[in-house]
Tab-separated table of C-alpha atoms in Angstrom:
chain	number	residue	atom	x	y	z
Z	1410	MET	CA	-9.775	92.447	-173.423
Z	1411	LEU	CA	-12.986	94.284	-174.261
Z	1412	LEU	CA	-14.387	91.242	-176.022
Z	1413	ARG	CA	-13.726	89.008	-173.029
Z	1414	SER	CA	-15.489	91.444	-170.698
Z	1415	LEU	CA	-18.447	91.756	-173.053
Z	1416	ARG	CA	-18.775	88.014	-173.233
Z	1417	ALA	CA	-18.534	87.599	-169.487
Z	1418	ALA	CA	-21.088	90.361	-168.995
Z	1419	LEU	CA	-23.523	88.788	-171.453
Z	1420	VAL	CA	-23.389	85.392	-169.766
Z	1421	LEU	CA	-23.603	86.921	-166.324
Z	1422	LEU	CA	-26.526	89.145	-167.295
Z	1423	THR	CA	-28.533	86.238	-168.650
Z	1424	ALA	CA	-27.822	84.157	-165.571
Z	1425	VAL	CA	-28.908	86.997	-163.294
Z	1426	ILE	CA	-32.146	87.498	-165.222
Z	1427	ALA	CA	-32.842	83.778	-165.026
Z	1428	ALA	CA	-32.090	83.618	-161.306
Z	1429	SER	CA	-34.222	86.599	-160.367
Z	1430	SER	CA	-37.125	85.367	-162.459
Z	1431	CYS	CA	-37.167	82.099	-160.548
Z	1432	ASN	CA	-38.442	84.044	-157.548
Z	1433	GLY	CA	-41.058	85.618	-159.810
Z	1434	GLY	CA	-43.865	87.853	-158.521
Z	1435	GLY	CA	-46.579	85.345	-159.442
Z	1436	ALA	CA	-46.282	82.443	-157.035
Z	1437	PRO	CA	-47.734	82.831	-153.531
Z	1438	GLN	CA	-45.375	82.322	-150.617
Z	1439	THR	CA	-46.065	80.399	-147.430
Z	1440	ARG	CA	-44.186	80.791	-144.156
Z	1441	THR	CA	-44.597	78.329	-141.310
Z	1442	GLU	CA	-43.435	78.709	-137.727
Z	1443	PHE	CA	-44.136	76.851	-134.527
Z	1444	VAL	CA	-46.014	79.181	-132.174
Z	1445	PHE	CA	-48.991	78.917	-129.787
Z	1446	GLY	CA	-47.941	75.298	-129.361
Z	1447	THR	CA	-48.687	74.361	-132.973
Z	1448	PRO	CA	-47.422	74.863	-136.548
Z	1449	CYS	CA	-48.797	78.157	-137.845
Z	1450	TRP	CA	-48.665	79.188	-141.496
Z	1451	ILE	CA	-49.446	82.292	-143.476
Z	1452	THR	CA	-49.782	82.427	-147.279
Z	1453	VAL	CA	-49.477	85.793	-149.039
Z	1454	PRO	CA	-49.094	86.803	-152.707
Z	1455	GLY	CA	-45.561	86.456	-154.093
Z	1456	ARG	CA	-44.929	90.181	-154.318
Z	1457	VAL	CA	-45.279	90.700	-150.525
Z	1458	SER	CA	-41.885	91.226	-148.951
Z	1459	ALA	CA	-40.436	88.606	-146.638
Z	1460	GLY	CA	-39.946	91.372	-144.069
Z	1461	VAL	CA	-43.712	91.608	-143.580
Z	1462	LEU	CA	-43.923	87.925	-142.668
Z	1463	ASP	CA	-40.870	88.309	-140.406
Z	1464	SER	CA	-42.560	91.063	-138.435
Z	1465	VAL	CA	-45.867	89.186	-138.156
Z	1466	PHE	CA	-44.241	86.056	-136.775
Z	1467	THR	CA	-42.048	88.036	-134.391
Z	1468	ARG	CA	-45.189	89.615	-133.001
Z	1469	MET	CA	-46.862	86.205	-132.733
Z	1470	GLN	CA	-43.954	84.862	-130.682
Z	1471	GLU	CA	-44.356	87.860	-128.338
Z	1472	LEU	CA	-48.075	87.153	-127.947
Z	1473	ASP	CA	-47.335	83.489	-127.295
Z	1474	SER	CA	-44.961	84.462	-124.473
Z	1475	MET	CA	-47.567	86.814	-123.072
Z	1476	MET	CA	-50.435	84.323	-123.030
Z	1477	SER	CA	-48.767	80.934	-122.563
Z	1478	LEU	CA	-49.017	78.993	-119.323
Z	1479	HIS	CA	-45.770	77.228	-120.305
Z	1480	ASN	CA	-43.890	80.498	-119.891
Z	1481	GLU	CA	-42.494	80.174	-116.384
Z	1482	SER	CA	-41.740	83.858	-116.152
Z	1483	GLY	CA	-44.964	84.810	-117.916
Z	1484	PRO	CA	-47.673	87.092	-116.582
Z	1485	LEU	CA	-50.409	84.440	-116.309
Z	1486	LEU	CA	-48.372	82.249	-113.960
Z	1487	ASP	CA	-47.527	85.381	-111.981
Z	1488	LEU	CA	-51.248	86.130	-111.758
Z	1489	ALA	CA	-52.025	82.574	-110.620
Z	1490	SER	CA	-49.289	82.511	-107.990
Z	1491	ASN	CA	-50.762	85.686	-106.500
Z	1492	ALA	CA	-54.348	84.379	-106.546
Z	1493	GLY	CA	-56.073	85.155	-103.275
Z	1494	VAL	CA	-53.115	87.287	-102.230
Z	1495	ARG	CA	-52.662	90.458	-104.264
Z	1496	PRO	CA	-53.394	92.064	-107.625
Z	1497	VAL	CA	-50.694	92.095	-110.303
Z	1498	PHE	CA	-49.849	94.672	-112.951
Z	1499	VAL	CA	-50.321	93.535	-116.542
Z	1500	THR	CA	-49.512	95.149	-119.883
Z	1501	PRO	CA	-52.308	97.103	-121.614
Z	1502	GLU	CA	-52.541	94.376	-124.220
Z	1503	LEU	CA	-52.928	91.519	-121.744
Z	1504	PHE	CA	-55.420	93.624	-119.795
Z	1505	HIS	CA	-57.443	94.018	-122.996
Z	1506	VAL	CA	-57.372	90.273	-123.761
Z	1507	ILE	CA	-58.407	89.368	-120.211
Z	1508	GLU	CA	-61.290	91.849	-120.392
Z	1509	HIS	CA	-62.482	90.232	-123.608
Z	1510	GLY	CA	-62.117	86.839	-121.991
Z	1511	ILE	CA	-64.434	87.983	-119.209
Z	1512	GLU	CA	-66.943	89.385	-121.742
Z	1513	PHE	CA	-67.128	86.095	-123.633
Z	1514	SER	CA	-67.436	84.209	-120.361
Z	1515	ALA	CA	-70.380	86.396	-119.384
Z	1516	ALA	CA	-71.975	86.184	-122.836
Z	1517	THR	CA	-71.912	82.376	-122.743
Z	1518	GLY	CA	-73.064	82.244	-119.125
Z	1519	GLY	CA	-69.791	80.615	-118.137
Z	1520	ALA	CA	-69.909	77.851	-120.793
Z	1521	PHE	CA	-66.704	79.463	-121.989
Z	1522	ASP	CA	-64.873	80.570	-118.849
Z	1523	LEU	CA	-61.371	82.010	-118.842
Z	1524	THR	CA	-60.865	80.734	-115.270
Z	1525	VAL	CA	-61.130	77.082	-116.429
Z	1526	GLY	CA	-57.362	76.718	-115.816
Z	1527	PRO	CA	-57.475	74.408	-112.750
Z	1528	LEU	CA	-59.840	71.967	-114.507
Z	1529	VAL	CA	-57.736	71.857	-117.678
Z	1530	ALA	CA	-54.585	71.266	-115.611
Z	1531	LEU	CA	-56.335	68.506	-113.643
Z	1532	TRP	CA	-57.330	66.463	-116.704
Z	1533	GLY	CA	-54.049	67.128	-118.511
Z	1534	ILE	CA	-55.612	66.250	-121.867
Z	1535	GLY	CA	-53.049	66.534	-124.628
Z	1536	THR	CA	-50.159	65.845	-122.245
Z	1537	ASP	CA	-48.469	62.669	-120.994
Z	1538	LEU	CA	-50.261	63.138	-117.673
Z	1539	ALA	CA	-53.811	62.838	-119.011
Z	1540	ARG	CA	-56.044	60.893	-116.618
Z	1541	ILE	CA	-59.571	60.706	-115.222
Z	1542	PRO	CA	-59.590	62.754	-112.000
Z	1543	SER	CA	-61.480	61.698	-108.882
Z	1544	ASP	CA	-64.836	63.271	-107.997
Z	1545	ASP	CA	-63.208	65.191	-105.135
Z	1546	GLU	CA	-60.521	66.596	-107.395
Z	1547	ILE	CA	-63.128	67.668	-109.906
Z	1548	ALA	CA	-65.282	69.291	-107.227
Z	1549	ARG	CA	-62.310	71.250	-105.948
Z	1550	ALA	CA	-61.367	72.418	-109.454
Z	1551	LEU	CA	-64.976	73.453	-110.168
Z	1552	SER	CA	-64.991	75.572	-107.003
Z	1553	LEU	CA	-62.137	77.595	-108.490
Z	1554	ILE	CA	-63.936	78.359	-111.747
Z	1555	ASP	CA	-65.890	81.601	-111.909
Z	1556	TYR	CA	-65.118	84.424	-114.313
Z	1557	ARG	CA	-66.879	86.823	-111.912
Z	1558	ASP	CA	-64.036	86.317	-109.454
Z	1559	VAL	CA	-61.511	87.906	-111.812
Z	1560	LEU	CA	-61.151	91.425	-110.446
Z	1561	ILE	CA	-60.265	94.146	-112.912
Z	1562	LEU	CA	-58.748	97.358	-111.591
Z	1563	GLU	CA	-59.093	99.573	-114.639
Z	1564	GLU	CA	-57.168	102.652	-113.518
Z	1565	GLN	CA	-54.251	100.791	-112.001
Z	1566	ARG	CA	-54.256	98.285	-114.866
Z	1567	GLN	CA	-54.116	95.468	-112.361
Z	1568	VAL	CA	-55.856	92.103	-112.300
Z	1569	ALA	CA	-56.536	89.944	-109.279
Z	1570	LEU	CA	-57.871	86.426	-108.847
Z	1571	GLU	CA	-60.029	86.354	-105.763
Z	1572	ARG	CA	-59.247	82.873	-104.431
Z	1573	ALA	CA	-56.022	80.906	-104.052
Z	1574	GLY	CA	-55.792	78.157	-106.646
Z	1575	MET	CA	-57.609	80.089	-109.366
Z	1576	GLN	CA	-55.956	80.281	-112.763
Z	1577	VAL	CA	-56.712	82.185	-115.959
Z	1578	ASP	CA	-56.177	79.985	-119.054
Z	1579	LEU	CA	-56.304	81.879	-122.350
Z	1580	GLY	CA	-55.925	78.728	-124.445
Z	1581	GLY	CA	-59.454	79.217	-125.775
Z	1582	ILE	CA	-58.789	82.671	-127.253
Z	1583	ALA	CA	-55.002	83.018	-127.693
Z	1584	LYS	CA	-54.779	81.744	-131.277
Z	1585	GLY	CA	-57.858	83.785	-132.156
Z	1586	TYR	CA	-56.381	86.962	-130.738
Z	1587	GLY	CA	-53.113	86.250	-132.540
Z	1588	ALA	CA	-54.870	85.714	-135.869
Z	1589	ASP	CA	-56.715	89.035	-135.514
Z	1590	ILE	CA	-53.415	90.826	-134.877
Z	1591	ALA	CA	-51.762	89.010	-137.791
Z	1592	ALA	CA	-54.621	90.010	-140.111
Z	1593	ASP	CA	-54.394	93.639	-138.933
Z	1594	MET	CA	-50.644	93.695	-139.555
Z	1595	LEU	CA	-51.042	92.213	-143.023
Z	1596	ARG	CA	-53.704	94.790	-143.909
Z	1597	ALA	CA	-51.562	97.628	-142.537
Z	1598	ASN	CA	-48.809	96.433	-144.885
Z	1599	GLY	CA	-51.087	96.649	-147.890
Z	1600	VAL	CA	-51.852	92.950	-148.123
Z	1601	ALA	CA	-55.401	92.565	-149.419
Z	1602	SER	CA	-55.435	88.807	-149.887
Z	1603	ALA	CA	-53.932	86.247	-147.527
Z	1604	LEU	CA	-54.644	82.998	-145.756
Z	1605	VAL	CA	-53.678	82.395	-142.150
Z	1606	SER	CA	-53.863	79.067	-140.331
Z	1607	PHE	CA	-52.777	78.897	-136.718
Z	1608	GLY	CA	-53.190	75.191	-136.016
Z	1609	GLY	CA	-56.471	75.104	-137.947
Z	1610	ASN	CA	-57.674	78.452	-136.628
Z	1611	ILE	CA	-58.241	80.154	-139.998
Z	1612	TYR	CA	-58.236	83.784	-141.017
Z	1613	ALA	CA	-59.199	84.254	-144.667
Z	1614	LEU	CA	-58.183	87.825	-145.413
Z	1615	GLY	CA	-59.971	89.450	-148.313
Z	1616	GLU	CA	-60.637	87.106	-151.201
Z	1617	LYS	CA	-58.390	85.094	-153.490
Z	1618	GLU	CA	-56.393	86.968	-156.101
Z	1619	ASP	CA	-58.679	85.688	-158.848
Z	1620	GLY	CA	-61.670	87.350	-157.122
Z	1621	THR	CA	-63.260	84.143	-155.840
Z	1622	ALA	CA	-63.965	83.406	-152.191
Z	1623	TRP	CA	-61.559	81.366	-150.075
Z	1624	ARG	CA	-62.779	77.777	-149.837
Z	1625	ILE	CA	-62.520	76.639	-146.237
Z	1626	GLY	CA	-63.019	72.987	-145.432
Z	1627	ILE	CA	-64.565	71.852	-142.150
Z	1628	GLN	CA	-62.811	68.811	-140.707
Z	1629	HIS	CA	-64.883	65.640	-140.691
Z	1630	PRO	CA	-65.331	64.740	-137.012
Z	1631	GLY	CA	-65.080	61.010	-137.656
Z	1632	LYS	CA	-62.363	60.677	-140.257
Z	1633	ALA	CA	-58.623	61.387	-140.556
Z	1634	ARG	CA	-57.251	64.939	-140.596
Z	1635	GLY	CA	-57.835	66.375	-144.030
Z	1636	ASP	CA	-61.114	64.582	-144.713
Z	1637	LEU	CA	-64.023	67.015	-144.871
Z	1638	VAL	CA	-67.642	67.067	-143.820
Z	1639	ALA	CA	-68.422	70.414	-145.478
Z	1640	VAL	CA	-66.915	73.342	-147.375
Z	1641	ILE	CA	-67.844	77.000	-146.923
Z	1642	PRO	CA	-66.860	79.974	-149.101
Z	1643	VAL	CA	-65.521	82.859	-147.018
Z	1644	ARG	CA	-64.351	86.414	-147.668
Z	1645	ASP	CA	-62.506	88.442	-145.026
Z	1646	ARG	CA	-63.558	86.278	-142.122
Z	1647	ALA	CA	-62.144	84.164	-139.355
Z	1648	VAL	CA	-63.188	80.500	-139.249
Z	1649	VAL	CA	-62.579	78.610	-136.008
Z	1650	THR	CA	-63.666	75.056	-135.188
Z	1651	SER	CA	-63.847	73.287	-131.828
Z	1652	GLY	CA	-64.208	69.537	-132.058
Z	1653	THR	CA	-64.099	66.362	-130.003
Z	1654	TYR	CA	-61.450	64.889	-132.277
Z	1655	GLU	CA	-58.718	67.527	-131.691
Z	1656	ARG	CA	-57.287	66.500	-128.338
Z	1657	TYR	CA	-58.477	63.535	-126.310
Z	1658	PHE	CA	-57.525	60.280	-124.655
Z	1659	VAL	CA	-59.394	57.001	-124.574
Z	1660	ARG	CA	-59.994	54.929	-121.420
Z	1661	ASP	CA	-62.059	51.719	-121.411
Z	1662	GLY	CA	-63.433	52.461	-124.844
Z	1663	ARG	CA	-64.626	55.931	-123.894
Z	1664	ARG	CA	-63.250	59.138	-125.411
Z	1665	TYR	CA	-62.427	62.019	-123.061
Z	1666	HIS	CA	-61.973	65.145	-125.179
Z	1667	HIS	CA	-60.614	68.553	-124.272
Z	1668	ILE	CA	-63.805	70.693	-124.284
Z	1669	LEU	CA	-64.709	70.590	-120.600
Z	1670	ASP	CA	-68.102	71.357	-119.114
Z	1671	THR	CA	-67.593	74.045	-116.479
Z	1672	THR	CA	-70.615	72.842	-114.508
Z	1673	THR	CA	-69.948	69.074	-114.387
Z	1674	GLY	CA	-66.180	69.109	-114.746
Z	1675	TYR	CA	-66.313	66.373	-117.396
Z	1676	PRO	CA	-65.937	66.619	-121.187
Z	1677	VAL	CA	-69.091	68.004	-122.745
Z	1678	ARG	CA	-71.431	65.241	-123.931
Z	1679	ASN	CA	-74.435	66.720	-125.691
Z	1680	GLY	CA	-74.305	65.075	-129.083
Z	1681	ILE	CA	-72.211	67.793	-130.697
Z	1682	GLU	CA	-69.056	66.680	-132.498
Z	1683	SER	CA	-67.875	70.086	-133.723
Z	1684	VAL	CA	-68.816	73.749	-133.807
Z	1685	THR	CA	-67.436	76.090	-136.459
Z	1686	ILE	CA	-67.850	79.830	-135.996
Z	1687	VAL	CA	-67.411	82.366	-138.812
Z	1688	ALA	CA	-66.911	85.950	-137.676
Z	1689	ALA	CA	-64.956	89.101	-138.476
Z	1690	SER	CA	-63.030	88.656	-135.230
Z	1691	SER	CA	-60.979	85.505	-134.784
Z	1692	MET	CA	-60.871	85.994	-131.026
Z	1693	ALA	CA	-64.682	86.039	-130.905
Z	1694	ALA	CA	-64.848	82.988	-133.176
Z	1695	ASP	CA	-62.357	81.163	-130.957
Z	1696	ALA	CA	-64.224	81.868	-127.701
Z	1697	LEU	CA	-67.652	81.231	-129.209
Z	1698	SER	CA	-66.639	77.928	-130.797
Z	1699	THR	CA	-65.959	76.619	-127.290
Z	1700	GLY	CA	-68.917	78.398	-125.688
Z	1701	VAL	CA	-71.495	77.326	-128.279
Z	1702	PHE	CA	-70.190	73.752	-128.106
Z	1703	ALA	CA	-70.643	73.648	-124.331
Z	1704	LEU	CA	-74.045	75.364	-124.460
Z	1705	GLY	CA	-75.473	72.754	-126.780
Z	1706	LEU	CA	-77.404	73.196	-130.012
Z	1707	ASP	CA	-80.459	75.161	-128.869
Z	1708	ALA	CA	-78.818	77.584	-126.425
Z	1709	GLY	CA	-75.707	77.817	-128.608
Z	1710	MET	CA	-77.549	78.774	-131.781
Z	1711	ALA	CA	-79.736	81.194	-129.790
Z	1712	LEU	CA	-76.541	82.941	-128.678
Z	1713	VAL	CA	-75.118	83.040	-132.217
Z	1714	ASP	CA	-78.368	84.520	-133.505
Z	1715	LEU	CA	-77.939	87.411	-131.046
Z	1716	TYR	CA	-74.655	88.439	-132.653
Z	1717	ASP	CA	-74.728	90.423	-135.871
Z	1718	GLY	CA	-72.319	88.985	-138.407
Z	1719	VAL	CA	-71.493	85.776	-136.529
Z	1720	GLU	CA	-72.379	82.493	-138.188
Z	1721	ALA	CA	-72.144	78.901	-137.020
Z	1722	VAL	CA	-72.009	75.363	-138.355
Z	1723	VAL	CA	-72.730	72.598	-135.844
Z	1724	VAL	CA	-72.064	68.936	-136.642
Z	1725	THR	CA	-73.691	66.294	-134.448
Z	1726	ASP	CA	-73.152	62.599	-133.728
Z	1727	GLU	CA	-76.431	61.877	-135.548
Z	1728	ARG	CA	-74.746	63.037	-138.788
Z	1729	LEU	CA	-76.721	66.257	-138.879
Z	1730	VAL	CA	-75.228	69.578	-139.928
Z	1731	TYR	CA	-76.933	72.689	-138.592
Z	1732	ALA	CA	-76.000	76.090	-140.008
Z	1733	THR	CA	-77.111	79.676	-139.496
Z	1734	ASP	CA	-78.510	81.481	-142.538
Z	1735	GLY	CA	-75.434	83.569	-143.297
Z	1736	VAL	CA	-73.281	80.510	-144.001
Z	1737	GLY	CA	-75.829	77.780	-144.636
Z	1738	ASP	CA	-76.912	78.991	-148.052
Z	1739	ASP	CA	-73.423	78.672	-149.513
Z	1740	MET	CA	-72.277	75.620	-147.581
Z	1741	THR	CA	-71.652	72.358	-149.425
Z	1742	ILE	CA	-71.891	69.138	-147.426
Z	1743	VAL	CA	-69.346	66.812	-148.994
Z	1744	ASP	CA	-70.070	63.631	-147.025
Z	1745	PRO	CA	-73.348	62.270	-148.387
Z	1746	SER	CA	-74.119	60.456	-145.129
Z	1747	TYR	CA	-74.562	63.853	-143.434
Z	1748	VAL	CA	-77.700	65.953	-143.979
Z	1749	ARG	CA	-78.827	69.486	-143.172
Z	1750	GLY	CA	-80.763	69.871	-139.954
Z	1751	ASP	CA	-83.125	72.710	-139.117
Z	1752	TYR	CA	-82.385	73.943	-135.607
Z	1753	ARG	CA	-85.303	76.362	-135.658
Z	1754	GLY	CA	-87.754	73.667	-136.667
Z	1755	ARG	CA	-86.901	71.427	-133.733
Z	1756	ALA	CA	-89.752	70.622	-131.324
Z	1757	GLN	CA	-89.430	72.475	-128.003
Z	1758	ASP	CA	-89.517	69.290	-125.957
Z	1759	GLU	CA	-86.964	67.438	-128.052
Z	1760	PRO	CA	-83.932	66.674	-125.923
Z	1761	SER	CA	-80.808	68.481	-127.078
Z	1762	GLU	CA	-78.515	67.293	-124.302
Z	1763	GLY	CA	-77.273	63.738	-124.429
Z	1764	GLY	CA	-76.532	61.673	-121.353
Z	1765	ARG	CA	-72.982	61.396	-119.994
D	1063	MET	CA	-15.548	91.539	-185.834
D	1064	SER	CA	-17.878	88.554	-186.059
D	1065	ILE	CA	-20.308	87.343	-183.430
D	1066	LYS	CA	-18.284	84.194	-183.107
D	1067	ARG	CA	-15.486	86.157	-181.494
D	1068	ILE	CA	-17.657	87.778	-178.857
D	1069	VAL	CA	-19.652	84.753	-177.887
D	1070	ARG	CA	-17.975	81.345	-177.798
D	1071	PRO	CA	-19.916	78.031	-178.023
D	1072	GLY	CA	-19.602	77.392	-174.275
D	1073	ASP	CA	-21.063	80.795	-173.521
D	1074	LEU	CA	-23.908	80.185	-175.951
D	1075	ILE	CA	-24.823	76.976	-174.131
D	1076	ALA	CA	-24.754	78.813	-170.796
D	1077	ILE	CA	-27.014	81.574	-172.147
D	1078	LEU	CA	-29.497	79.165	-173.733
D	1079	LEU	CA	-29.600	77.092	-170.560
D	1080	SER	CA	-30.328	80.169	-168.425
D	1081	LEU	CA	-33.117	81.221	-170.759
D	1082	ALA	CA	-34.591	77.730	-170.675
D	1083	VAL	CA	-34.592	77.714	-166.883
D	1084	THR	CA	-36.264	81.123	-166.872
D	1085	ALA	CA	-38.918	79.969	-169.320
D	1086	GLY	CA	-39.482	76.788	-167.336
D	1087	SER	CA	-39.933	78.657	-164.057
D	1088	ALA	CA	-42.250	81.126	-165.735
D	1089	VAL	CA	-44.498	78.285	-166.810
D	1090	TYR	CA	-44.630	76.999	-163.233
D	1091	ALA	CA	-45.023	80.422	-161.670
D	1092	TYR	CA	-47.657	81.872	-163.934
D	1093	ALA	CA	-49.557	78.919	-165.300
D	1094	GLY	CA	-52.209	78.885	-162.590
D	1095	GLY	CA	-50.257	77.609	-159.597
D	1096	GLN	CA	-47.143	75.903	-158.397
D	1097	PRO	CA	-46.934	72.138	-158.582
D	1098	ALA	CA	-47.686	70.467	-155.255
D	1099	GLU	CA	-44.708	69.851	-152.999
D	1100	VAL	CA	-43.984	68.129	-149.719
D	1101	TYR	CA	-41.936	70.238	-147.338
D	1102	ILE	CA	-40.147	68.322	-144.583
D	1103	ARG	CA	-38.130	69.796	-141.756
D	1104	ASN	CA	-36.084	68.415	-138.857
D	1105	PRO	CA	-34.141	70.500	-136.323
D	1106	ASN	CA	-31.205	70.936	-138.723
D	1107	HIS	CA	-32.399	70.755	-142.312
D	1108	GLU	CA	-35.326	71.230	-144.608
D	1109	TRP	CA	-36.213	69.379	-147.799
D	1110	THR	CA	-38.780	69.790	-150.533
D	1111	TYR	CA	-39.965	67.024	-152.848
D	1112	PRO	CA	-42.601	66.955	-155.581
D	1113	LEU	CA	-45.850	65.456	-154.292
D	1114	SER	CA	-46.318	63.616	-157.578
D	1115	GLU	CA	-43.241	61.396	-157.160
D	1116	ASP	CA	-43.598	58.359	-154.907
D	1117	ARG	CA	-40.825	58.082	-152.350
D	1118	ARG	CA	-40.123	57.038	-148.788
D	1119	VAL	CA	-38.153	59.626	-146.813
D	1120	SER	CA	-36.367	58.848	-143.558
D	1121	VAL	CA	-35.850	61.936	-141.400
D	1122	SER	CA	-33.670	61.857	-138.311
D	1123	GLY	CA	-34.401	63.601	-135.067
D	1124	PRO	CA	-33.298	63.338	-131.438
D	1125	LEU	CA	-35.391	60.169	-130.862
D	1126	GLY	CA	-34.508	58.414	-134.087
D	1127	GLU	CA	-35.926	58.089	-137.596
D	1128	THR	CA	-39.338	59.373	-138.669
D	1129	THR	CA	-40.528	57.921	-141.964
D	1130	VAL	CA	-42.578	59.967	-144.415
D	1131	LEU	CA	-44.278	58.161	-147.296
D	1132	VAL	CA	-45.157	60.089	-150.452
D	1133	ASP	CA	-47.526	58.022	-152.517
D	1134	GLY	CA	-50.466	58.716	-154.853
D	1135	ASP	CA	-50.180	62.507	-154.541
D	1136	THR	CA	-50.413	62.401	-150.766
D	1137	ALA	CA	-47.849	62.418	-147.992
D	1138	ARG	CA	-48.089	60.902	-144.553
D	1139	ILE	CA	-45.943	59.931	-141.609
D	1140	VAL	CA	-45.988	56.129	-141.421
D	1141	ASP	CA	-43.490	55.492	-138.654
D	1142	SER	CA	-41.867	57.444	-135.847
D	1143	PRO	CA	-40.031	56.658	-132.595
D	1144	CYS	CA	-42.378	58.763	-130.414
D	1145	ARG	CA	-44.573	57.167	-127.761
D	1146	ASP	CA	-48.062	58.307	-128.756
D	1147	LYS	CA	-47.801	58.180	-132.576
D	1148	ILE	CA	-50.063	61.217	-132.872
D	1149	CYS	CA	-48.136	62.153	-136.012
D	1150	ILE	CA	-49.232	58.921	-137.697
D	1151	ARG	CA	-52.849	59.379	-136.613
D	1152	MET	CA	-52.921	62.765	-138.296
D	1153	GLY	CA	-53.429	60.870	-141.505
D	1154	SER	CA	-52.688	61.703	-145.103
D	1155	LEU	CA	-51.869	65.157	-146.369
D	1156	SER	CA	-52.991	66.265	-149.810
D	1157	ALA	CA	-54.354	69.830	-149.816
D	1158	SER	CA	-52.127	72.876	-149.680
D	1159	GLY	CA	-51.340	73.683	-146.063
D	1160	ASP	CA	-52.087	70.201	-144.704
D	1161	TRP	CA	-49.465	69.280	-142.148
D	1162	SER	CA	-48.386	66.649	-139.677
D	1163	ALA	CA	-45.607	66.798	-137.117
D	1164	CYS	CA	-43.755	64.516	-134.725
D	1165	LEU	CA	-43.090	67.056	-132.016
D	1166	PRO	CA	-41.019	64.758	-129.757
D	1167	ASN	CA	-38.729	63.982	-132.697
D	1168	GLY	CA	-38.738	67.519	-134.084
D	1169	VAL	CA	-40.067	66.572	-137.535
D	1170	PHE	CA	-42.574	68.683	-139.482
D	1171	VAL	CA	-44.223	67.742	-142.796
D	1172	GLN	CA	-46.443	69.992	-144.935
D	1173	VAL	CA	-48.000	69.938	-148.399
D	1174	ARG	CA	-47.596	73.189	-150.291
D	1175	GLY	CA	-48.697	74.771	-153.509
D	1176	ALA	CA	-51.277	72.157	-154.470
D	1177	ALA	CA	-53.381	74.418	-156.658
D	1178	GLY	CA	-56.772	73.294	-157.809
D	1179	GLN	CA	-57.501	71.262	-154.703
D	1180	GLU	CA	-60.970	71.214	-153.260
D	1181	ILE	CA	-60.164	73.672	-150.471
D	1182	ASP	CA	-57.659	76.401	-149.676
D	1183	ALA	CA	-57.415	75.675	-145.953
D	1184	LEU	CA	-58.841	73.300	-143.365
D	1185	ALA	CA	-60.568	74.516	-140.209
D	1186	TYR	CA	-60.169	71.913	-137.435
């Protein structure tokens, strides 16, 4: 009897040791969920508990509900339906995000504008309804875009849109805000090294476990997803890219991409193919990647140079790669047909805006 | 009492097998990175295949069959019943984290654990 138990115990013990070792502390773990309208993944060291990732993704789903225009009972649609009528109460968190949205709109002179909603809805880029709107439709949508007409009632924690038809669209900062929150939660849980990608919106937390920097690739604007134009080493920074290749439709051989010019109402056409911003805040990187793109090379880089700790990489349709000093020194261009440009050395009267 | 009485041949095989599996996993887990895998998911199931083995995987979703081709250490969606074929245009996946998805058909494909690749993540 004793012998049989001993034998059973020995076999069982070995099997248990083997089974538990298979989930060994060494291998990193990746969790992917669909949120913010895109697959989002987070990679953490193997020893981090699954519960940490559970709580991060739960929080991300909450943020998605808060900021999504697809949420029929969500606060942004409530705000839009009361535009020109009355202010609405919002949660402290949404209030905070909207305030930041207004700040970035002001900083970029409206090139990034959180009230771009009616124009985005009109073009429908990325949906089945994508089309080229008429001049009248575009004019009407443009008349509804002005971040200065978002009224903030600080004490009451209410927001109002001044004119009927206005709509706040947080699509340009939602993933960035989410990534900042995710990074904060990971840090609060003692995670010192992690990689977050929310649909290509990257947060590289800390450095890799071997002490080297995270290697972040910048998508090649002209080739398939996964092909690179450049690689930058990054430690504890957000990396966000806006590019003409992400969402677009083609009509009569012309590409209409999703980064809309808030003054003309058409996709921005200034020779820029992509802007990558590196910053400590993913929300700032998200907003600035759109804003700098729309501002164009000269005004865009001038804005980036005003911010301490914000760096940019701009790729143009002339196969030039411009980079600010903080990232340029370590950047490797991996497509030999692209060369470094010097945005400070450009002649003052050189055109930086292309025709439409 | 001899050892032969406590541990019978069948048990010995079970023990040695468990130890071998442990040793094997340890090599994978600690020898500088997991081998690259393709992770595929549809609304009901998920599968993982080694990236190094060529295969053609047919994944069913509400619209029909999405085909994933694993070939030359890359994976890509080559066919799908959706209208816009965005999933096919997303091209080939080779670096850890690379993904493609047929959202209308509920299929998601991602490369994982490809250590030693040129980059750790792609900003796009």
